[in-house]
Coordinates of C-alpha atoms in Angstrom, one line a residue:
M57 CA 0.0 0.0 0.0
N58 CA 3.0 2.3 0.3
S59 CA 2.9 5.0 -2.3
K60 CA 6.2 5.8 -4.0
T61 CA 4.7 8.5 -6.3
E62 CA 2.8 11.6 -5.5
I63 CA -0.9 10.8 -5.4
I64 CA -4.3 12.6 -5.3
A65 CA -6.4 11.8 -2.2
Y66 CA -10.1 12.3 -2.9
F67 CA -12.4 12.6 0.1
S68 CA -16.2 12.2 -0.2
M69 CA -18.9 11.4 2.4
E70 CA -20.6 9.2 -0.1
I71 CA -19.3 7.3 -3.1
A72 CA -21.3 5.0 -5.5
L73 CA -18.9 2.1 -6.0
N74 CA -21.1 -0.9 -6.7
P75 CA -24.9 -1.3 -7.0
A76 CA -24.7 -3.9 -4.1
M77 CA -23.1 -1.3 -1.8
P78 CA -25.5 1.4 -0.5
T79 CA -22.6 3.8 0.2
Y80 CA -24.3 6.7 -1.6
S81 CA -27.6 8.6 -1.4
G82 CA -27.8 10.3 -4.8
G83 CA -26.1 12.6 -7.2
L84 CA -23.1 13.6 -5.0
G85 CA -22.2 9.9 -4.5
M86 CA -22.8 9.0 -8.1
L87 CA -20.5 11.8 -9.2
A88 CA -17.8 10.7 -6.8
G89 CA -18.0 7.1 -8.1
D90 CA -17.9 8.3 -11.7
T91 CA -14.9 10.5 -10.9
I92 CA -13.0 7.6 -9.5
R93 CA -13.9 5.4 -12.4
S94 CA -12.6 8.0 -14.9
A95 CA -9.5 8.5 -12.8
A96 CA -8.8 4.8 -13.1
D97 CA -9.4 5.0 -16.9
L98 CA -7.0 7.9 -17.2
K99 CA -4.4 6.1 -15.0
L100 CA -4.4 9.0 -12.6
P101 CA -2.6 8.3 -9.3
M102 CA -5.5 8.5 -6.8
V103 CA -6.7 7.1 -3.6
A104 CA -10.3 7.8 -2.3
V105 CA -11.6 8.0 1.2
S106 CA -15.1 7.6 2.6
L107 CA -17.0 5.9 5.4
L108 CA -18.2 2.3 5.2
H109 CA -21.9 3.1 5.9
R110 CA -22.9 -0.4 7.0
R111 CA -26.6 0.5 7.1
G112 CA -26.4 2.6 4.0
Y113 CA -28.8 5.4 3.3
F114 CA -32.3 3.8 3.4
R115 CA -34.7 1.7 1.4
Q116 CA -37.8 3.7 0.3
R117 CA -41.3 2.3 0.7
F118 CA -44.7 3.9 0.1
D119 CA -47.7 3.3 2.4
P120 CA -51.2 3.1 0.8
S121 CA -51.5 6.9 0.9
G122 CA -48.3 7.4 -1.0
W123 CA -46.3 8.6 2.1
Q124 CA -42.7 7.6 2.1
T125 CA -41.3 5.3 4.8
E126 CA -37.8 4.3 5.3
E127 CA -36.1 1.0 6.1
A128 CA -32.4 0.4 7.0
V129 CA -30.2 -1.3 4.4
K130 CA -27.6 -3.7 5.6
W131 CA -24.8 -5.2 3.4
D132 CA -21.9 -7.5 4.0
A133 CA -18.6 -5.5 3.7
A134 CA -16.5 -8.6 3.8
S135 CA -18.1 -10.0 0.7
L136 CA -17.3 -6.9 -1.4
C137 CA -14.2 -5.3 0.3
R138 CA -10.9 -6.4 1.8
E139 CA -10.1 -5.5 5.4
L140 CA -6.7 -3.9 5.8
P141 CA -4.5 -4.5 8.9
P142 CA -3.6 -0.9 9.9
R143 CA -5.6 1.0 12.4
A144 CA -6.1 4.7 13.1
Q145 CA -7.8 6.6 15.9
V146 CA -9.6 9.9 16.5
G147 CA -10.6 11.6 19.7
I148 CA -14.3 12.3 20.2
E149 CA -15.5 13.9 23.4
G150 CA -12.4 12.7 25.2
R151 CA -12.8 9.1 24.0
I152 CA -10.5 7.3 21.7
V153 CA -12.4 5.9 18.7
Q154 CA -10.5 3.2 16.9
L155 CA -10.9 2.9 13.1
R156 CA -10.2 0.2 10.6
A157 CA -10.1 0.4 6.8
W158 CA -11.8 -1.7 4.1
Q159 CA -10.4 -1.5 0.6
Y160 CA -12.6 -1.5 -2.5
T161 CA -10.7 -1.5 -5.8
V162 CA -11.9 0.3 -8.9
K163 CA -10.3 -0.9 -12.1
G164 CA -10.0 1.3 -15.2
V165 CA -10.5 0.4 -18.9
G166 CA -6.8 -0.2 -19.2
G167 CA -6.3 -2.1 -16.0
H168 CA -5.1 0.7 -13.8
E169 CA -6.5 0.5 -10.2
V170 CA -7.7 3.1 -7.8
S171 CA -8.1 2.1 -4.1
V172 CA -11.1 3.3 -2.2
I173 CA -10.6 3.3 1.6
L174 CA -13.8 2.9 3.6
L175 CA -13.4 3.8 7.3
D176 CA -15.2 1.6 9.9
A177 CA -15.7 2.3 13.6
D178 CA -17.5 -1.0 14.3
L179 CA -14.8 -2.5 16.5
P180 CA -15.1 -4.1 19.9
E181 CA -12.7 -1.6 21.5
N182 CA -15.2 1.2 20.9
T183 CA -18.4 2.0 22.8
E184 CA -21.7 0.8 21.4
W185 CA -22.5 4.4 20.3
D186 CA -19.1 5.0 18.7
R187 CA -19.3 1.7 16.8
A188 CA -22.4 3.0 15.0
L189 CA -20.7 6.2 13.8
T190 CA -19.9 4.8 10.4
D191 CA -23.2 3.0 10.0
Q192 CA -25.7 5.4 8.5
L193 CA -25.2 7.9 5.7
Y194 CA -26.7 11.3 6.6
G195 CA -28.4 9.7 9.6
G196 CA -28.8 11.0 13.2
D197 CA -28.7 14.6 14.4
F198 CA -26.1 17.3 14.0
H199 CA -23.9 15.8 16.7
Y200 CA -23.8 12.5 14.9
R201 CA -23.0 14.3 11.7
L202 CA -20.1 16.2 13.3
C203 CA -18.7 13.0 14.7
Q204 CA -18.9 11.4 11.2
E205 CA -17.1 14.4 9.7
I206 CA -14.3 14.1 12.3
I207 CA -13.8 10.5 11.3
L208 CA -13.9 11.3 7.6
G209 CA -11.5 14.3 7.7
I210 CA -9.2 13.7 10.6
G211 CA -9.5 9.9 10.7
G212 CA -9.2 9.7 6.9
V213 CA -5.8 11.5 6.9
R214 CA -4.5 9.4 9.8
M215 CA -5.6 6.2 8.0
L216 CA -3.9 7.2 4.8
R217 CA -0.7 7.8 6.8
A218 CA -1.1 4.4 8.5
L219 CA -1.4 2.8 5.1
G220 CA 1.8 4.4 3.8
Y221 CA 0.4 7.3 1.8
H222 CA 3.0 9.9 2.8
E223 CA 3.5 11.6 -0.6
V224 CA 0.0 13.1 -1.2
R225 CA 0.2 15.9 -3.7
R226 CA -3.4 17.2 -3.3
F227 CA -6.3 16.5 -0.9
H228 CA -9.5 17.0 -2.8
M229 CA -12.6 17.7 -0.6
N230 CA -15.7 16.7 -2.6
E231 CA -18.1 19.0 -0.6
G232 CA -17.4 20.4 2.9
H233 CA -18.0 17.2 4.9
A234 CA -14.3 16.4 4.8
A235 CA -13.0 19.9 5.6
L236 CA -11.5 18.8 9.0
L237 CA -8.8 17.0 7.1
A238 CA -7.2 20.4 6.7
L239 CA -7.0 20.7 10.5
E240 CA -5.2 17.4 10.7
L241 CA -2.8 18.6 8.0
L242 CA -2.1 21.8 10.0
D243 CA -1.5 19.7 13.1
E244 CA 0.9 17.4 11.2
R245 CA 3.0 20.4 10.0
A246 CA 3.2 21.8 13.6
R247 CA 4.3 18.4 14.9
W248 CA 6.9 18.1 12.1
F249 CA 8.5 21.4 13.1
H250 CA 8.2 20.6 16.8
R251 CA 5.8 23.5 17.5
A252 CA 2.9 23.4 20.0
A253 CA 0.5 25.0 17.5
F254 CA 0.3 25.7 13.8
N255 CA 1.0 29.2 12.4
E256 CA 0.4 31.3 9.3
A257 CA 3.2 29.5 7.3
D258 CA 1.5 26.2 8.0
V259 CA -1.8 27.6 6.8
Q260 CA -0.3 28.7 3.5
A261 CA 1.4 25.3 3.0
V262 CA -1.8 23.4 3.7
K263 CA -3.7 25.6 1.5
H264 CA -1.4 24.7 -1.4
Q265 CA -2.2 21.0 -0.8
C266 CA -6.0 21.3 -0.8
V267 CA -8.7 21.5 -3.4
F268 CA -12.4 22.1 -2.7
T269 CA -15.5 21.5 -4.8
T270 CA -18.7 23.0 -3.6
H271 CA -21.9 21.3 -4.9
T272 CA -24.9 23.2 -3.8
P273 CA -26.3 26.7 -3.6
V274 CA -28.9 25.4 -1.1
P275 CA -28.1 26.8 2.4
A276 CA -29.1 23.5 4.0
G277 CA -26.4 21.8 2.1
H278 CA -23.6 23.6 4.0
D279 CA -22.9 22.1 7.4
R280 CA -22.6 24.4 10.4
F281 CA -21.9 23.6 14.0
P282 CA -21.8 25.8 17.1
L283 CA -18.2 26.5 18.1
D284 CA -18.7 25.5 21.8
H285 CA -20.1 22.1 20.7
V286 CA -17.2 21.6 18.3
A287 CA -14.7 22.4 21.0
R288 CA -16.3 19.9 23.3
V289 CA -16.4 17.1 20.7
L290 CA -12.9 17.8 19.4
G291 CA -11.6 18.3 23.0
R292 CA -9.8 21.5 22.0
A293 CA -10.7 25.2 21.6
D294 CA -7.3 26.6 20.6
V295 CA -7.8 26.4 16.9
F296 CA -10.7 28.9 16.9
T297 CA -8.4 31.7 17.9
M298 CA -7.0 31.7 14.4
H299 CA -9.8 33.8 12.7
E300 CA -8.3 33.6 9.3
V301 CA -9.0 29.9 9.2
F302 CA -12.0 29.3 11.5
C303 CA -14.1 32.3 10.6
C304 CA -17.8 32.8 10.9
A305 CA -18.7 34.1 14.3
G306 CA -20.1 31.6 16.8
E307 CA -20.1 28.5 14.5
L308 CA -17.8 26.3 12.4
N309 CA -19.0 26.5 8.9
M310 CA -17.5 23.5 7.0
T311 CA -17.9 25.2 3.6
Y312 CA -15.9 28.3 4.8
L313 CA -13.3 26.1 6.5
A314 CA -12.7 24.4 3.2
L315 CA -12.7 27.7 1.3
N316 CA -10.1 29.2 3.7
L317 CA -7.8 26.2 3.4
S318 CA -7.9 25.5 -0.3
H319 CA -5.8 26.9 -3.1
Y320 CA -8.3 25.9 -5.8
V321 CA -12.1 26.1 -5.4
N322 CA -14.7 25.3 -7.9
G323 CA -18.4 25.1 -8.6
V324 CA -19.8 22.3 -10.7
A325 CA -21.2 24.2 -13.7
K326 CA -20.5 27.6 -15.2
K327 CA -23.7 29.1 -13.8
H328 CA -23.0 27.5 -10.4
G329 CA -19.6 29.0 -10.3
E330 CA -21.3 32.5 -10.7
V331 CA -23.9 31.7 -8.1
S332 CA -21.2 30.5 -5.7
R333 CA -19.1 33.6 -6.1
Q334 CA -22.2 35.7 -5.2
M335 CA -23.3 33.4 -2.3
L336 CA -20.0 32.5 -0.7
T337 CA -18.8 36.0 -0.1
P338 CA -15.9 36.8 2.3
R339 CA -17.2 37.5 5.9
D340 CA -14.5 40.1 6.4
A341 CA -11.5 41.8 4.8
N342 CA -9.2 38.9 5.8
H343 CA -10.7 36.5 3.3
H344 CA -10.7 36.6 -0.5
Y345 CA -12.1 33.7 -2.5
Q346 CA -11.5 32.8 -6.2
I347 CA -14.2 30.3 -7.3
D348 CA -13.7 28.7 -10.6
S349 CA -16.0 26.2 -12.3
I350 CA -15.6 22.7 -13.7
T351 CA -18.8 21.3 -15.1
N352 CA -19.8 17.8 -13.9
G353 CA -20.0 14.8 -16.1
V354 CA -20.9 11.1 -16.1
H355 CA -18.8 7.9 -16.6
L356 CA -19.8 6.8 -20.1
A357 CA -19.1 3.1 -19.8
T358 CA -21.1 3.0 -16.5
W359 CA -24.2 4.7 -17.9
A360 CA -24.5 3.5 -21.5
A361 CA -27.4 1.0 -21.9
P362 CA -26.3 -2.4 -23.3
S363 CA -28.0 -1.6 -26.6
F364 CA -26.1 1.7 -26.9
A365 CA -22.8 0.3 -25.7
E366 CA -23.1 -2.4 -28.5
L367 CA -24.0 0.3 -31.0
F368 CA -21.0 2.5 -30.0
D369 CA -18.7 -0.6 -30.1
R370 CA -19.6 -1.2 -33.7
H371 CA -19.5 2.4 -35.0
I372 CA -17.2 4.2 -32.5
P373 CA -14.9 1.5 -31.0
S374 CA -12.7 4.0 -29.1
W375 CA -15.6 5.6 -27.2
R376 CA -14.5 4.1 -23.8
E377 CA -11.0 5.4 -24.1
D378 CA -11.8 8.7 -25.9
S379 CA -15.1 10.3 -24.8
S380 CA -14.8 13.0 -27.5
S381 CA -15.0 10.4 -30.2
L382 CA -18.8 10.2 -29.5
R383 CA -19.0 13.3 -31.8
N384 CA -19.1 10.7 -34.6
A385 CA -22.5 9.5 -33.4
L386 CA -23.9 11.8 -36.1
R387 CA -22.7 9.2 -38.6
I388 CA -24.7 6.4 -37.1
P389 CA -27.7 5.6 -39.3
V390 CA -31.0 6.9 -37.7
E391 CA -32.7 3.5 -37.9
E392 CA -29.9 1.9 -35.8
V393 CA -30.1 4.6 -33.2
W394 CA -33.9 4.0 -33.0
R395 CA -33.5 0.3 -32.6
A396 CA -31.0 0.8 -29.8
H397 CA -33.5 3.2 -28.1
L398 CA -36.4 0.7 -28.5
A399 CA -34.3 -2.0 -26.8
A400 CA -33.6 0.3 -23.9
K401 CA -37.2 1.5 -23.7
Q402 CA -38.5 -2.1 -23.6
L403 CA -36.2 -2.8 -20.6
A404 CA -37.4 0.3 -18.8
L405 CA -41.1 -0.4 -19.4
A406 CA -40.7 -4.0 -18.4
E407 CA -39.4 -2.8 -15.1
V408 CA -42.3 -0.4 -14.7
N409 CA -44.9 -3.0 -15.5
R410 CA -43.1 -5.5 -13.2
Q411 CA -43.3 -3.1 -10.2
T412 CA -46.8 -1.7 -11.0
T413 CA -50.1 -2.4 -12.8
A414 CA -49.6 0.6 -15.1
D415 CA -49.3 -1.4 -18.3
F416 CA -47.1 1.1 -20.0
D417 CA -46.5 0.5 -23.8
V418 CA -43.6 1.2 -26.1
E419 CA -45.6 3.3 -28.6
T420 CA -46.5 6.1 -26.2
L421 CA -44.3 9.0 -25.5
T422 CA -42.6 8.3 -22.1
I423 CA -41.2 11.1 -20.0
G424 CA -38.8 10.4 -17.1
F425 CA -38.3 12.5 -14.0
A426 CA -36.1 11.0 -11.2
R427 CA -34.0 12.8 -8.7
R428 CA -33.9 13.7 -5.0
A429 CA -37.3 14.8 -3.9
A430 CA -36.4 18.2 -2.6
T431 CA -39.1 20.9 -3.1
Y432 CA -36.8 23.2 -5.2
K433 CA -36.6 20.4 -7.8
R434 CA -40.3 21.0 -8.4
A435 CA -41.2 17.4 -9.4
D436 CA -44.9 18.4 -9.4
L437 CA -44.6 21.3 -11.9
L438 CA -45.7 19.2 -14.8
L439 CA -48.9 18.2 -12.9
S440 CA -49.7 21.8 -11.7
D441 CA -52.7 22.0 -14.1
P442 CA -54.1 18.5 -14.5
P443 CA -57.0 19.5 -16.8
Q444 CA -54.6 21.3 -19.1
L445 CA -52.3 18.4 -19.2
K446 CA -55.2 16.1 -20.1
R447 CA -56.3 18.5 -22.9
I448 CA -52.7 18.5 -24.3
A449 CA -52.6 14.7 -24.3
S450 CA -56.0 14.5 -26.0
R451 CA -55.0 17.0 -28.7
S452 CA -51.3 16.1 -29.3
G453 CA -50.8 12.6 -28.1
R454 CA -50.9 10.5 -25.0
M455 CA -48.1 10.5 -22.4
Q456 CA -46.6 8.1 -19.9
I457 CA -44.6 9.7 -17.0
I458 CA -42.2 7.7 -14.8
Y459 CA -41.2 9.4 -11.5
G460 CA -38.6 8.3 -9.0
G461 CA -36.6 9.8 -6.2
K462 CA -36.2 9.8 -2.4
A463 CA -36.9 12.5 0.1
H464 CA -34.6 12.9 3.1
P465 CA -36.1 11.1 6.1
R466 CA -36.6 14.5 7.8
D467 CA -37.9 16.3 4.8
D468 CA -41.7 16.2 5.2
A469 CA -42.2 18.8 2.5
G470 CA -40.4 16.6 0.0
K471 CA -42.4 13.6 1.2
R472 CA -45.6 15.6 0.6
V473 CA -44.6 16.3 -3.1
I474 CA -44.1 12.5 -3.6
Q475 CA -47.5 11.8 -2.0
Q476 CA -49.2 14.3 -4.2
I477 CA -47.7 12.8 -7.4
V478 CA -48.6 9.3 -6.3
Q479 CA -52.2 10.4 -5.6
A480 CA -52.5 12.3 -8.9
R481 CA -52.2 9.2 -11.0
D482 CA -55.9 8.3 -10.7
S483 CA -57.1 11.7 -11.9
L484 CA -55.2 11.9 -15.2
G485 CA -55.7 8.6 -17.0
P486 CA -56.0 7.2 -19.5
E487 CA -54.6 10.2 -21.5
V488 CA -51.7 10.7 -19.0
R489 CA -50.5 7.7 -17.1
I490 CA -48.2 8.1 -14.1
V491 CA -46.1 5.9 -11.9
F492 CA -43.8 6.7 -9.1
L493 CA -41.4 3.9 -8.7
E494 CA -40.1 3.0 -5.2
N495 CA -36.5 3.1 -4.1
Y496 CA -34.8 5.0 -6.9
D497 CA -31.2 3.7 -6.9
W498 CA -28.2 3.1 -9.2
E499 CA -29.8 0.1 -11.1
L500 CA -33.1 1.9 -11.6
A501 CA -31.3 5.1 -12.7
R502 CA -29.4 3.1 -15.4
I503 CA -32.7 1.7 -16.7
L504 CA -34.7 4.9 -16.6
T505 CA -32.2 7.4 -17.9
A506 CA -31.7 5.2 -21.0
G507 CA -35.2 4.0 -21.5
V508 CA -37.5 7.0 -21.6
D509 CA -38.1 9.2 -24.6
V510 CA -37.7 12.6 -23.0
W511 CA -35.9 13.5 -19.7
L512 CA -37.6 16.2 -17.7
N513 CA -35.9 18.5 -15.2
T514 CA -37.7 21.5 -13.6
P515 CA -35.6 23.0 -10.8
Q516 CA -36.2 26.4 -9.4
P517 CA -33.3 28.6 -10.8
P518 CA -30.6 29.0 -9.6
M519 CA -30.9 26.1 -7.2
E520 CA -29.6 23.4 -9.5
A521 CA -25.8 23.3 -9.1
S522 CA -25.3 21.0 -12.1
G523 CA -27.5 17.9 -12.4
T524 CA -26.2 14.8 -14.1
S525 CA -29.2 12.7 -14.8
G526 CA -29.8 14.6 -18.1
M527 CA -26.2 13.8 -19.0
K528 CA -26.9 10.1 -18.5
A529 CA -30.0 10.4 -20.6
A530 CA -28.1 12.2 -23.4
L531 CA -25.5 9.4 -23.6
N532 CA -28.4 7.1 -24.5
G533 CA -29.9 9.5 -27.0
V534 CA -32.6 10.8 -24.7
P535 CA -33.1 14.6 -25.2
S536 CA -33.9 16.8 -22.2
L537 CA -36.8 19.1 -21.7
S538 CA -35.5 21.3 -18.9
V539 CA -35.4 24.6 -17.1
L540 CA -32.3 26.5 -18.1
D541 CA -30.2 26.0 -14.9
G542 CA -27.1 24.0 -14.0
W543 CA -25.5 22.1 -16.8
W544 CA -28.4 22.6 -19.2
I545 CA -27.5 26.2 -19.7
E546 CA -24.3 24.8 -21.4
G547 CA -25.9 21.7 -23.0
C548 CA -29.1 23.1 -24.5
L549 CA -29.2 23.9 -28.2
E550 CA -32.9 24.5 -28.7
G551 CA -34.4 21.9 -31.0
V552 CA -31.0 20.2 -31.5
T553 CA -30.1 18.6 -28.2
G554 CA -33.4 19.1 -26.5
W555 CA -35.7 22.0 -25.4
A556 CA -35.6 24.7 -22.8
I557 CA -38.5 25.5 -20.4
G558 CA -39.2 28.9 -18.9
E559 CA -39.6 32.5 -19.5
T560 CA -37.6 35.4 -18.2
Y561 CA -38.9 36.9 -15.0
P562 CA -37.6 39.4 -12.4
A563 CA -34.7 38.4 -10.3
N564 CA -36.8 39.0 -7.2
A565 CA -39.7 36.8 -8.4
T566 CA -41.2 34.5 -5.8
P567 CA -41.1 30.7 -6.2
K568 CA -44.9 30.8 -6.9
Q569 CA -44.4 33.5 -9.6
R570 CA -41.6 31.5 -11.2
A571 CA -43.8 28.4 -11.2
G572 CA -46.6 30.5 -12.7
C573 CA -44.3 31.3 -15.6
D574 CA -42.5 27.9 -16.0
A575 CA -45.6 25.6 -15.9
P576 CA -47.3 27.2 -18.9
S577 CA -44.0 27.2 -20.8
L578 CA -43.6 23.5 -20.1
H579 CA -47.1 22.7 -21.2
Q580 CA -46.8 24.8 -24.3
K581 CA -43.5 23.2 -25.3
L582 CA -45.0 19.7 -24.9
E583 CA -48.1 20.5 -26.9
D584 CA -46.5 22.5 -29.7
I585 CA -43.1 20.9 -30.2
V586 CA -42.2 17.7 -28.2
L587 CA -45.4 15.6 -28.8
P588 CA -45.8 16.5 -32.5
T589 CA -42.1 15.8 -33.2
F590 CA -42.3 12.4 -31.5
Y591 CA -45.6 11.3 -33.1
E592 CA -45.5 13.0 -36.5
R593 CA -41.9 13.7 -37.3
R594 CA -40.1 10.6 -36.0
E595 CA -37.0 11.0 -38.1
D596 CA -36.5 14.6 -36.8
F597 CA -36.8 13.2 -33.3
V598 CA -34.2 10.6 -33.9
R599 CA -31.8 13.1 -35.4
L600 CA -32.2 15.1 -32.2
M601 CA -31.3 12.0 -30.3
R602 CA -28.1 11.6 -32.3
H603 CA -27.2 15.3 -31.6
A604 CA -27.8 14.7 -27.8
I605 CA -25.1 11.9 -28.0
A606 CA -22.7 13.7 -30.3
L607 CA -22.8 17.1 -28.7
N608 CA -23.6 16.5 -25.1
A609 CA -22.4 13.0 -24.2
S610 CA -19.0 13.7 -25.9
H611 CA -18.4 16.6 -23.6
F612 CA -20.5 16.2 -20.4
N613 CA -18.5 13.2 -19.1
T614 CA -16.1 12.6 -16.2
Q615 CA -13.2 11.9 -18.5
R616 CA -13.2 15.5 -19.7
M617 CA -14.0 16.6 -16.1
V618 CA -11.1 14.7 -14.5
Q619 CA -8.8 16.1 -17.1
E620 CA -9.9 19.6 -16.2
Y621 CA -9.2 18.9 -12.5
T622 CA -5.8 17.5 -13.4
V623 CA -4.8 20.6 -15.3
K624 CA -6.5 23.3 -13.1
A625 CA -6.2 21.8 -9.6
Y626 CA -4.1 18.7 -9.2
F627 CA -0.9 19.5 -11.0
A628 CA -1.3 23.3 -11.4

């Protein structure tokens, strides 16, 4: 395990590594997994760090009223990972918490391997409460979350050292959850120079080692903890006297800690970079932040449906090694693209009909909407005027809509949105048929993003940092019908790669006013353009599918993304 070359250490609270491992909750974890897979493809020297999450996120169920309930998910780490001998430890509330490491190996297209280190506190030396600290992803209260972030950040660095990773060139924090790793790096330097505390020179040296990617403009996505609570849990208060590092009066803000201790910071789409520069403003004259942007992507080999992977293998054999070669998809005959799409669609509808009694059919336009059920995602925008939606379907063609997505266990507002959609299905048929599939996960995402005809995304701008589900759809020739936010601002060529939703409205417009503009725009675009193109001008629709692959999949992928990180952040 000893590293003889400089390596990139990638820290993320969640990582989607294997469909059988519930070590992710949604887009952040999927992106982390795709990042690591592309790093392996590119033979990048990298090691990743996360928590084991023995009980995963949760399994979603619906009660008869459509209300979401949650069940714990357990999995056998020993069957999928290898336990490593070294141990590390962290201090929590004066207790020593012992940690062990499990290794999962990601192998790239050329055979290069990236090790993922999953930290585990479930050891007999620890108290019963401490043993559960690496059990549940995003579970418990803010105290549980802080303890988990101590394990990830401080424990992660100590475990890497125990495993022999001494020449780490960059520490990449994928969101602020791992920001305490920088505190451990500061303490390391102070110990190296035999000083009792770190100083400004240490801060500058650590800053040069760290990279920070912020993923959300939503305030709830930025962890904050009261300073007195942090001091008690860490067992120290000395660090908070250094204001240039631990700013933000009265609280430890993990996002600002990462900002203060990183030499390179980025948002995850061009628009998100702009929003982050406006939102993450310095709290005083001592801080100055430069926030760049690197637009997210997806790992092509992971998300291509079998029928499209086979199509690409025949026509573009280098697509796995060279993502930009997918530009040649414009040369694939339209009838072959349509056959590959029908095969993917049949798989998706077979899954829908297996789970439900909806009896979806291949001939009907099928719309997909699946993502985390947060209210700002506005999953219910399409259904905001049921009579109008039924009139559109009667005049322009029937629709089938597949929904999926989980609300956070404590997000009752998100659960209510799900319930409203589930309950709406009986009022719209037969012109508009709706299903909301339970337990949207990696496997279901692979099927749905490839198997619908149109991918719908309706976030409230500018709340969508990037979004990657539409990128997965584009790879499989599925055009997006989306509000111009996140990546779609960059990916939308109207009528070429998909369609934009929404009108211009004042910057101070309320969410209700925005929905009042966006819903009619969505309905109009469906009635006048999307449905007629699908039903009456099929060849035009398939040409649009080819452009989605050639223009969007060739660019919005993690191979291009990791190459940008390599040039801008890792080896700059």
